[in-house]
CSV table of C-alpha atoms and ligand atoms in Angstrom, one decimal:
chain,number,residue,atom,x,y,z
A,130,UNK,CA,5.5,-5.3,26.0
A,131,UNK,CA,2.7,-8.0,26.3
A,132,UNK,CA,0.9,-8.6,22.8
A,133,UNK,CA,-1.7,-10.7,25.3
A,134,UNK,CA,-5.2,-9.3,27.5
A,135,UNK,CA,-5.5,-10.2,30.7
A,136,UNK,CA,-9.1,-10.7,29.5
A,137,UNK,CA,-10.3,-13.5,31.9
A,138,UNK,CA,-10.4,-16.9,29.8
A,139,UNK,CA,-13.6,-18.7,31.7
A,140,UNK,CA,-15.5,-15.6,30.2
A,141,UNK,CA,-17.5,-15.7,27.0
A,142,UNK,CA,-15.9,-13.6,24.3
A,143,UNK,CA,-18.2,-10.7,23.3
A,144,UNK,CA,-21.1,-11.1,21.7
A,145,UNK,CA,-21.8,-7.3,21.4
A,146,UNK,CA,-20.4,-4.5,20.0
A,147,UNK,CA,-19.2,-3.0,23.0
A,148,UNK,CA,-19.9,1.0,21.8
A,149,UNK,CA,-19.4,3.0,25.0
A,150,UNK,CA,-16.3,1.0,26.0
A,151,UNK,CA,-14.6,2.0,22.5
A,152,UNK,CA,-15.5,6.0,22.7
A,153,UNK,CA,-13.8,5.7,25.9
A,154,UNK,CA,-10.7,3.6,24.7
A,155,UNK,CA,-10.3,6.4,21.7
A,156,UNK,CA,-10.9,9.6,24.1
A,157,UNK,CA,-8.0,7.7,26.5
A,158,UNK,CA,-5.5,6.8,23.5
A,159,UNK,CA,-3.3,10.5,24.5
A,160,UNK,CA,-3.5,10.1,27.9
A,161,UNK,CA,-1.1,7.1,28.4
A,162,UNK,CA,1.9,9.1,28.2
A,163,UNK,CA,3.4,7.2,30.8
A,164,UNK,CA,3.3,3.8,28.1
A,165,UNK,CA,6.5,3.5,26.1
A,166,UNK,CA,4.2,2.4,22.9
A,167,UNK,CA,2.8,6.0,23.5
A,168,UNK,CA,6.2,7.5,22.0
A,169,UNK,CA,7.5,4.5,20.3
A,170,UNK,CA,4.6,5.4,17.6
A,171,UNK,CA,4.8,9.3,17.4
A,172,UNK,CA,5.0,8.9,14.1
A,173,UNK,CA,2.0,7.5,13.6
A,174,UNK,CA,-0.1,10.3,15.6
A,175,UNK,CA,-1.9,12.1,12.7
A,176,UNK,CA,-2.6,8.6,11.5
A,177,UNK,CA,-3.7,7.4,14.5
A,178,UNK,CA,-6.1,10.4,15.2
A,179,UNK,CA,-7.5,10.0,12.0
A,180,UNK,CA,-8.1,6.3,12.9
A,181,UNK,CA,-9.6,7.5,16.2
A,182,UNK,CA,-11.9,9.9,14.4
A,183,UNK,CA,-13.2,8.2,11.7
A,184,UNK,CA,-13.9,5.0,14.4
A,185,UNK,CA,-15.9,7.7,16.3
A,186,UNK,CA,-17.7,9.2,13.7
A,187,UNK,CA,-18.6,5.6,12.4
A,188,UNK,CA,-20.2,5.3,16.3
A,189,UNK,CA,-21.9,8.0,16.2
A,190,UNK,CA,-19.9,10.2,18.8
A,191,UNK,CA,-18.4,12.7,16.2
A,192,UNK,CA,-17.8,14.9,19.1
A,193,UNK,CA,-16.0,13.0,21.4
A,194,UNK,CA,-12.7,14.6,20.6
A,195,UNK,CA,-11.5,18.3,20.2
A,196,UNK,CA,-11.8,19.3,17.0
A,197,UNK,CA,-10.3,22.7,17.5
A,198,UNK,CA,-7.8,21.2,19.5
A,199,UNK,CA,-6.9,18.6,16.8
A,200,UNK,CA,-7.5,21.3,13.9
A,201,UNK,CA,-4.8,23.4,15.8
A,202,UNK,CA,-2.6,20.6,15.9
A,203,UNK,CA,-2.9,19.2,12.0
A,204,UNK,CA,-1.8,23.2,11.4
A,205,UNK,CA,1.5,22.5,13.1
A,206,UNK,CA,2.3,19.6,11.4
A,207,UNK,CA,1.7,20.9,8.0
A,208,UNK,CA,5.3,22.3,5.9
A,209,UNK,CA,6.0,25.0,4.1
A,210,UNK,CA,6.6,22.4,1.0
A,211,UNK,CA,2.5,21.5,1.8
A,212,UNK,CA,3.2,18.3,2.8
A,213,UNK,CA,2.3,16.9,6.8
A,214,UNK,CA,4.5,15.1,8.9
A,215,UNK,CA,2.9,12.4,11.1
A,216,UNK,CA,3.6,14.8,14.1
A,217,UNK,CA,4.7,18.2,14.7
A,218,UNK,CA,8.8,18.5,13.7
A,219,UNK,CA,8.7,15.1,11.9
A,220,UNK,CA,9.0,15.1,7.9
A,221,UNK,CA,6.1,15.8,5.4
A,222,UNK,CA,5.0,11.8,4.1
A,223,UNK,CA,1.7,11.0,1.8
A,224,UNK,CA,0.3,8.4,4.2
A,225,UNK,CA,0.4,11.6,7.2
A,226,UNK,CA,-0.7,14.0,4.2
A,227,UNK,CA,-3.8,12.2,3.2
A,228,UNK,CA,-4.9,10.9,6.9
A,229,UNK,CA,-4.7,15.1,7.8
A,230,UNK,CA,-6.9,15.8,5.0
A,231,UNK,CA,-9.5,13.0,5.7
A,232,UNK,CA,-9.6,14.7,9.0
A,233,UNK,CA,-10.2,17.9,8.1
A,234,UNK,CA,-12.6,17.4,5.2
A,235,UNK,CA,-14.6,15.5,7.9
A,236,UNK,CA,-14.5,18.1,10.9
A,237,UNK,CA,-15.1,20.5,7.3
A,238,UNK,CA,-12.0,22.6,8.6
A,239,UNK,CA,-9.8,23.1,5.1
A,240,UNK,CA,-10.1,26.8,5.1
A,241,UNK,CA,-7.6,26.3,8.0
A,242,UNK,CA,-4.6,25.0,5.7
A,243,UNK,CA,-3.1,26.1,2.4
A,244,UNK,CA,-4.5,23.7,-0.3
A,245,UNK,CA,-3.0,24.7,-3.2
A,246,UNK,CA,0.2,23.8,-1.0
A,247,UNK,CA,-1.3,20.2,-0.9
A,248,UNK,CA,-1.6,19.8,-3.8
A,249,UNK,CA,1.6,20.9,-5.2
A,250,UNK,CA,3.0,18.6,-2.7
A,251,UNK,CA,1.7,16.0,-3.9
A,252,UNK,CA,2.3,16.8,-8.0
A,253,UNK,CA,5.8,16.8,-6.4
A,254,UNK,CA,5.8,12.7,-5.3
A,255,UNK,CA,4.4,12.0,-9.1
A,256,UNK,CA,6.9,9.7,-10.9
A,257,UNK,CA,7.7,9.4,-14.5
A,258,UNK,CA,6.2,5.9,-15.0
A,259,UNK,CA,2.8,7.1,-13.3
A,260,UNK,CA,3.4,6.1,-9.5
A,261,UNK,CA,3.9,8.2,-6.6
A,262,UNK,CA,6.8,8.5,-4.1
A,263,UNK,CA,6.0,8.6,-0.3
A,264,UNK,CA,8.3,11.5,-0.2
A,265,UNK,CA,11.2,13.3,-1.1
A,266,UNK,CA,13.0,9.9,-0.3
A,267,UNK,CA,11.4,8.2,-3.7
A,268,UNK,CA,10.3,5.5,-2.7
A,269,UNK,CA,7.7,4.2,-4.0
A,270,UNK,CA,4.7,1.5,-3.6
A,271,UNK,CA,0.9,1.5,-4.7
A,272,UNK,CA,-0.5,2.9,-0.9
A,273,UNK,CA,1.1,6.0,-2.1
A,274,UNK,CA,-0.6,6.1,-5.4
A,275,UNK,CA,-3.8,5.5,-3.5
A,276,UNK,CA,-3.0,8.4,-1.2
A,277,UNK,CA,-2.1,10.9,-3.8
A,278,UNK,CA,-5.3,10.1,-6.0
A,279,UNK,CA,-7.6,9.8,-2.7
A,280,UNK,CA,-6.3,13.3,-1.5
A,281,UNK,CA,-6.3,14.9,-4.7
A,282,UNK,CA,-9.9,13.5,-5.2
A,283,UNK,CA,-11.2,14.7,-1.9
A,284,UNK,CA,-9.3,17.7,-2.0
A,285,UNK,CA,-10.9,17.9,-6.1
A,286,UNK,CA,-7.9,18.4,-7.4
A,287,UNK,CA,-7.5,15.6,-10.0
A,288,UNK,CA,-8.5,18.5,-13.4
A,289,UNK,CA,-4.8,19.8,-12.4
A,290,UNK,CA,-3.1,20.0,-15.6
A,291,UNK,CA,0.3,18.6,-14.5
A,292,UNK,CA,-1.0,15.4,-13.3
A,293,UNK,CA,-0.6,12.3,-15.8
A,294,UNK,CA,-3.8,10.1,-14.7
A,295,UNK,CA,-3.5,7.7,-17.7
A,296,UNK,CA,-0.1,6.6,-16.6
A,297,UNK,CA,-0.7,6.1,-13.3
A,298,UNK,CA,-3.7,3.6,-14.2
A,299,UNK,CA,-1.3,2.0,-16.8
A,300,UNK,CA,0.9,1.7,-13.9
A,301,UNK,CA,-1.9,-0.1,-11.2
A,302,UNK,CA,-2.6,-2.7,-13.9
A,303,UNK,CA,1.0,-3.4,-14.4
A,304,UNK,CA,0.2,-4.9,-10.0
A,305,UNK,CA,-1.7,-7.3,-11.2
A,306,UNK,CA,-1.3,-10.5,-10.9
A,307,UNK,CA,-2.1,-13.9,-12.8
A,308,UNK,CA,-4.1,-15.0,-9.8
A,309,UNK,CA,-6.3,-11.5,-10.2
A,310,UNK,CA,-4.5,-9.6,-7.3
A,311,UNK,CA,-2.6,-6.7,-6.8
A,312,UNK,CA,1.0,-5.8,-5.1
A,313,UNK,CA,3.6,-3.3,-4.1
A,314,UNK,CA,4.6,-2.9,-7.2
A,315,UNK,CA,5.0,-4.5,-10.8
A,316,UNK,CA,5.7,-8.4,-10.0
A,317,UNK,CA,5.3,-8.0,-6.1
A,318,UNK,CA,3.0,-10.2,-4.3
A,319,UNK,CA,-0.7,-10.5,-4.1
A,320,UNK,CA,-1.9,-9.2,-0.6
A,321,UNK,CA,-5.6,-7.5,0.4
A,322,UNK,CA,-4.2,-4.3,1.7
A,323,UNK,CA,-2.7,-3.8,-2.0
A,324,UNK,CA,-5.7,-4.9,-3.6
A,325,UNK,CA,-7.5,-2.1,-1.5
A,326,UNK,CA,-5.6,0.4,-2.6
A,327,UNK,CA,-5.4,-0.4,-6.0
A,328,UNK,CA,-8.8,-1.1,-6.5
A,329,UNK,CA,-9.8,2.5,-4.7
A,330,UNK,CA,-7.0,3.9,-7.2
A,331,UNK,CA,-9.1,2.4,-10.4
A,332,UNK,CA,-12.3,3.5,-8.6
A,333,UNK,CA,-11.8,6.7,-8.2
A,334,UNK,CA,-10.1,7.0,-11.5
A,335,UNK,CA,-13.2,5.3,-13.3
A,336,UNK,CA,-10.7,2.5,-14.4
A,337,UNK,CA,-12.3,-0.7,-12.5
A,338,UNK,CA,-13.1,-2.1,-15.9
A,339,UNK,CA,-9.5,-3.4,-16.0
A,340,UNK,CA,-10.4,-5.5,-13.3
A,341,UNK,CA,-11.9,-9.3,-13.7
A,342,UNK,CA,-14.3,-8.8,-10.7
A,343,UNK,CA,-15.1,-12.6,-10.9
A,344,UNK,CA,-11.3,-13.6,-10.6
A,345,UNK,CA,-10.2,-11.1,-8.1
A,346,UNK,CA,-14.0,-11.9,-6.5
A,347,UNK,CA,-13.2,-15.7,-5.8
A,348,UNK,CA,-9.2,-14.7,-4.6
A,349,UNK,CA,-11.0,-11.8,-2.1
A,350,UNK,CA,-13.8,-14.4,-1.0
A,351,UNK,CA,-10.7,-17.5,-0.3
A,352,UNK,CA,-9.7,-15.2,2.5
A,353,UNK,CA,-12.3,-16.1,4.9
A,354,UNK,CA,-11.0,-18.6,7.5
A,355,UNK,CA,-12.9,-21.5,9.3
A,356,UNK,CA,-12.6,-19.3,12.3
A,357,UNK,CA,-14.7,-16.6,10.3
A,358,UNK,CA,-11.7,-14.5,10.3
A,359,UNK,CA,-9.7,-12.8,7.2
A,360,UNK,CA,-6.4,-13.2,6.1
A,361,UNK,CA,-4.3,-11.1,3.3
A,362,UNK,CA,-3.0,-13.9,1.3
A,363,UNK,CA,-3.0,-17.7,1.3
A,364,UNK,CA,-1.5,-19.5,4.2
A,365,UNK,CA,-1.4,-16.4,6.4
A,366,UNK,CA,-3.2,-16.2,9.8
A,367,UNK,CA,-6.2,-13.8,10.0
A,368,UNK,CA,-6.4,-10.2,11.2
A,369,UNK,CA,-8.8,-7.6,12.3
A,370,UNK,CA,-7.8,-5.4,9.9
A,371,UNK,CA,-8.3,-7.3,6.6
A,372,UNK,CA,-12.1,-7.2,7.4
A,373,UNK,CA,-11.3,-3.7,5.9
A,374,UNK,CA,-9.0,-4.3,3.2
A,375,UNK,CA,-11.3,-7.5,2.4
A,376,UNK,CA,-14.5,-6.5,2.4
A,377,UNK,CA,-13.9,-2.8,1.4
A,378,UNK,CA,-12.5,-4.2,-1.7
A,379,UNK,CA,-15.8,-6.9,-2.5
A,380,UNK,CA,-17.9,-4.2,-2.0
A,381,UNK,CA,-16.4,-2.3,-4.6
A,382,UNK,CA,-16.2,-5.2,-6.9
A,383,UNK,CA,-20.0,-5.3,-6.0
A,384,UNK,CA,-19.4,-9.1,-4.1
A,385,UNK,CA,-19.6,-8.2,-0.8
A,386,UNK,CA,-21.7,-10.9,-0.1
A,387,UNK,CA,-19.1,-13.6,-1.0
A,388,UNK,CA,-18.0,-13.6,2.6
A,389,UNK,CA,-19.9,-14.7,5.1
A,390,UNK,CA,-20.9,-12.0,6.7
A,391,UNK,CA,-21.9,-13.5,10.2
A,392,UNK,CA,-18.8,-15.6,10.9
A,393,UNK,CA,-16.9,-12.6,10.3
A,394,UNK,CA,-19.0,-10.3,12.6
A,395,UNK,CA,-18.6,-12.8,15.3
A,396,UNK,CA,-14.9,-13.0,14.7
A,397,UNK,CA,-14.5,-9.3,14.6
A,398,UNK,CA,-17.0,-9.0,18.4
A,399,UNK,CA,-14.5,-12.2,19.3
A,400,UNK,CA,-11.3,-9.6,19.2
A,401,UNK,CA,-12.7,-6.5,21.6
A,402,UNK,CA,-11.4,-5.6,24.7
A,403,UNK,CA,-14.2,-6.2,27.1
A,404,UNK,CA,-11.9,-4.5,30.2
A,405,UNK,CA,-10.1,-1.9,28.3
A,406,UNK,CA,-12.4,-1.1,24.9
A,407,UNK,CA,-10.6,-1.0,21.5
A,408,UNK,CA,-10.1,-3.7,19.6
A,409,UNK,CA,-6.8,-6.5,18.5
A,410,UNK,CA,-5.9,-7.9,15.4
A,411,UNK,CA,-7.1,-11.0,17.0
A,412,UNK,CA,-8.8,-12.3,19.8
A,413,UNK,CA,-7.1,-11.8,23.3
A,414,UNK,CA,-4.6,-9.8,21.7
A,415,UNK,CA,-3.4,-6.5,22.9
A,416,UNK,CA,-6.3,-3.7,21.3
A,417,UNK,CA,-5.3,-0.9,19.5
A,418,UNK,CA,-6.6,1.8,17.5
A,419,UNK,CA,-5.8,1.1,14.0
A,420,UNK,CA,-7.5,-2.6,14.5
A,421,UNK,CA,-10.4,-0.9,16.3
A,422,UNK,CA,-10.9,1.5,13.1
A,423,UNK,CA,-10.9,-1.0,11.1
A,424,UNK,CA,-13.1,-3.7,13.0
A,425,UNK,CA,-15.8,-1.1,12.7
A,426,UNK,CA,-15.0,0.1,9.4
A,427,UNK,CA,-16.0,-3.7,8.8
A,428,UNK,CA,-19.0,-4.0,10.8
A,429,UNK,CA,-20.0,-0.6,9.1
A,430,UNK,CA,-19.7,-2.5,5.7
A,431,UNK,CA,-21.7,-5.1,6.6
A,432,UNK,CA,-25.0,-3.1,8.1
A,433,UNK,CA,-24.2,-3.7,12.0
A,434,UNK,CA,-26.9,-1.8,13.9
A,435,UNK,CA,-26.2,1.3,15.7
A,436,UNK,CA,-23.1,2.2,13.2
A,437,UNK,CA,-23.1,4.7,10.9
A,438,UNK,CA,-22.4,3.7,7.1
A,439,UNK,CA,-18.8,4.0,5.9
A,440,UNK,CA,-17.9,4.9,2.2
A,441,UNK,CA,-15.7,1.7,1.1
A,442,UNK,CA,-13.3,4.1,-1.3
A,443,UNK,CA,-12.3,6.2,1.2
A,444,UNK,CA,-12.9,4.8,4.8
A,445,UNK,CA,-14.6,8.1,5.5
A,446,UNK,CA,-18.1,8.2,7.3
A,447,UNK,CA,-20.6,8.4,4.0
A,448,UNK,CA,-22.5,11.2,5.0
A,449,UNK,CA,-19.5,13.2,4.3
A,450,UNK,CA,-18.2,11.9,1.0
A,451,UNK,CA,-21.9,12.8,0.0
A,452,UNK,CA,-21.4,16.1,1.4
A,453,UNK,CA,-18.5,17.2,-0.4
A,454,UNK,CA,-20.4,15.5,-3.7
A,455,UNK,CA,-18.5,12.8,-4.5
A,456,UNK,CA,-20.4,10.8,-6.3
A,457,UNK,CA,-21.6,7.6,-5.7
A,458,UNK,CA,-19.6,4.8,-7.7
A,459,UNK,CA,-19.5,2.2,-5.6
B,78,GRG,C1,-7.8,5.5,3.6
B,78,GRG,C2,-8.0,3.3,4.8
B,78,GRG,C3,-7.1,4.2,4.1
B,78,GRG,C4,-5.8,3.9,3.9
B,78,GRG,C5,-4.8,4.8,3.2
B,78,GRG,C6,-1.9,3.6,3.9
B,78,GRG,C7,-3.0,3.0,3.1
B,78,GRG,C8,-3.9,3.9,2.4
B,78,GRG,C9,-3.2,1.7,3.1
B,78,GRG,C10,-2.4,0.7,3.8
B,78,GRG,C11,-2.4,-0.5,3.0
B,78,GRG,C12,-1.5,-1.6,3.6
B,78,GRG,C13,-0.5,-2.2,2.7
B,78,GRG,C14,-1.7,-2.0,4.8
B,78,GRG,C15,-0.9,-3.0,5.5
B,78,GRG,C16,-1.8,-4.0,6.2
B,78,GRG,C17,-1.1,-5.1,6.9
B,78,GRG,C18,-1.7,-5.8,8.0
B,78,GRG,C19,0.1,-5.5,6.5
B,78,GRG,C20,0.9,-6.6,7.2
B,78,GRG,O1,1.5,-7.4,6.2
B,78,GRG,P1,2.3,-8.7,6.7
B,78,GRG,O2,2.9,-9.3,5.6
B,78,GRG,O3,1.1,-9.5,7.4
B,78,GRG,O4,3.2,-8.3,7.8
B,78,GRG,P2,0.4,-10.8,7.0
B,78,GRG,O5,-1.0,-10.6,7.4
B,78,GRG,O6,0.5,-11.0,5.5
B,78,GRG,O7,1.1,-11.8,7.8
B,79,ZN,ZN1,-3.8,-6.2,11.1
């Protein structure tokens, strides 16, 4: 498999976002059944629809999928235990659990699934120390923490008597670094994607004043390449995708104007497809959807016209979080 375009190189990169091109690329995404890449990532395919429908809703085409179709299908992939498997037949994981949930809360289709199912699910993945397992497995890392708390946040489940909240926070700030990020886990590396989710975790908990937003700030804002692009940690090469974990996480620190915000958006236009929509982790890379979710998610973040305003805690179109009444904290 080719990680290259065949996007021809005497051409200007895009200037635009190219809107129309991207609804189409989504809509296509489970019709190329014929691609290898199309089964190598089964796994990933309630993930990957959420991707495709939040970057939708974030375009403004809410519609352009089934949602009956897709409700149907999140159904099937839920388990008698309450957890969802990232595709029909495959086992029950948080990171599948909390994308089918975004999903549904957005298309407003929960009466179709057993909540209360959910949710002991996920009291299930809760750990002694305060952290939360993927699944039955054990193991263990701060996305999942972020998943369970998001989930049982959306889902406003968090007053549920058997949760420890306290410990879990305890157990975020043990992540934290001496250079003001966050990792994996206690002593692991600082990288973006970690500080995203363990900043959403403190958010959502009201817990951010353990944070030195000055100190994390600067670390978030050293990022930004001369390219205009974002990396996850020092001396890596930059990525799509970090324009999420980057600038969601300055925006809940209140600094999202530490980056600058027009490099970015012309790195970000740089890495679309202009033959085939979607968009690459880098420019005249191979699109895909989570990259394209995440571009937009960025270009959301920082005001592009046309897009429709994403909620940086929980990557979900605002409109909604407002709708189910979550508050406003960041
Ligand atoms: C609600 C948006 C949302 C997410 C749910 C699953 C999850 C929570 C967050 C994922 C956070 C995470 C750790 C993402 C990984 C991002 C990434 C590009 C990792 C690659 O790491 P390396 O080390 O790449 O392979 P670098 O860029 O460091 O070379
Ligand atoms: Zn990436």
């Amino acid at each position: 498999m080719s990680t290259h375009t065949n996007n021809p190189s005497n051409v200007d990169p895009p200037s635009e976002l190219l809107l129309d091109l991207h609804v189409k690329y989504i809509q296509n995404l489970d019709t190329k059944k014929g691609d290898l890449e199309y089964w190598l990532t089964e796994h990933l395919r309630v993930n990957g629809i959420y991707w495709g429908s939040t970057a939708l809703h974030l375009m403004g085409h809410p519609d352009a999928l089934d949602h009956d179709q897709i409700v149907e299908y999140m159904v099937k992939c839920q388990h008698d235990n309450g957890g969802f498997g990232g595709h029909i037949g495959h086992d029950p994981h948080i990171l599948s659990t909390l994308s089918a949930i975004q999903v549904l809360i957005t298309y407003d289709r929960l009466d179709a699934i057993n909540v209360d199912k959910v949710v002991d699910y996920i009291v299930s993945l809760q750990n002694e120390d305060g952290s939360y397992s993927g699944d039955s497995w054990g193991e263990t890392d701060t996305r999942f923490i972020f998943c369970a708390i998001n989930c049982l946040s959306l889902l406003k489940r968090l007053d549920d008597k058997r949760l420890d909240l306290q410990r879990t926070i305890d157990y975020v700030v043990q992540c934290r670094n001496f250079d003001g990020g966050f990792g994996n886990c206690p002593g692991g590396e600082s990288h973006a994607a970690q500080v995203y989710v363990c900043l959403g975790t403190l958010t959502i908990l009201n817990a951010l004043h353990h944070v030195d937003a000055d100190q994390l700030g600067w670390w978030l804002s050293e990022r930004q390449l001369k390219n205009g692009g974002l990396n996850g940690r020092p001396e890596k090469l930059e990525d799509v995708c970090y324009s999420w974990w980057v600038l969601s996480s300055l925006s809940m620190l209140k600094r999202r104007h530490w980056i600058d915000a027009d490099k970015l958006t012309k790195f970000i236009l740089s890495s679309q497809d202009s033959e085939t929509g979607g968009i690459a982790d880098r420019p005249d890379h191979v699109p895909d959807v989570f990259h394209t979710v995440f571009g937009i998610a960025g270009l959301s973040l920082m005001g592009y016209p046309g897009l429709t305003p994403v909620d940086p805690v929980y990557c979900m179109p605002r409109y909604v979080i407002q709708r189910i009444g979550l508050s406003e904290k960041h």
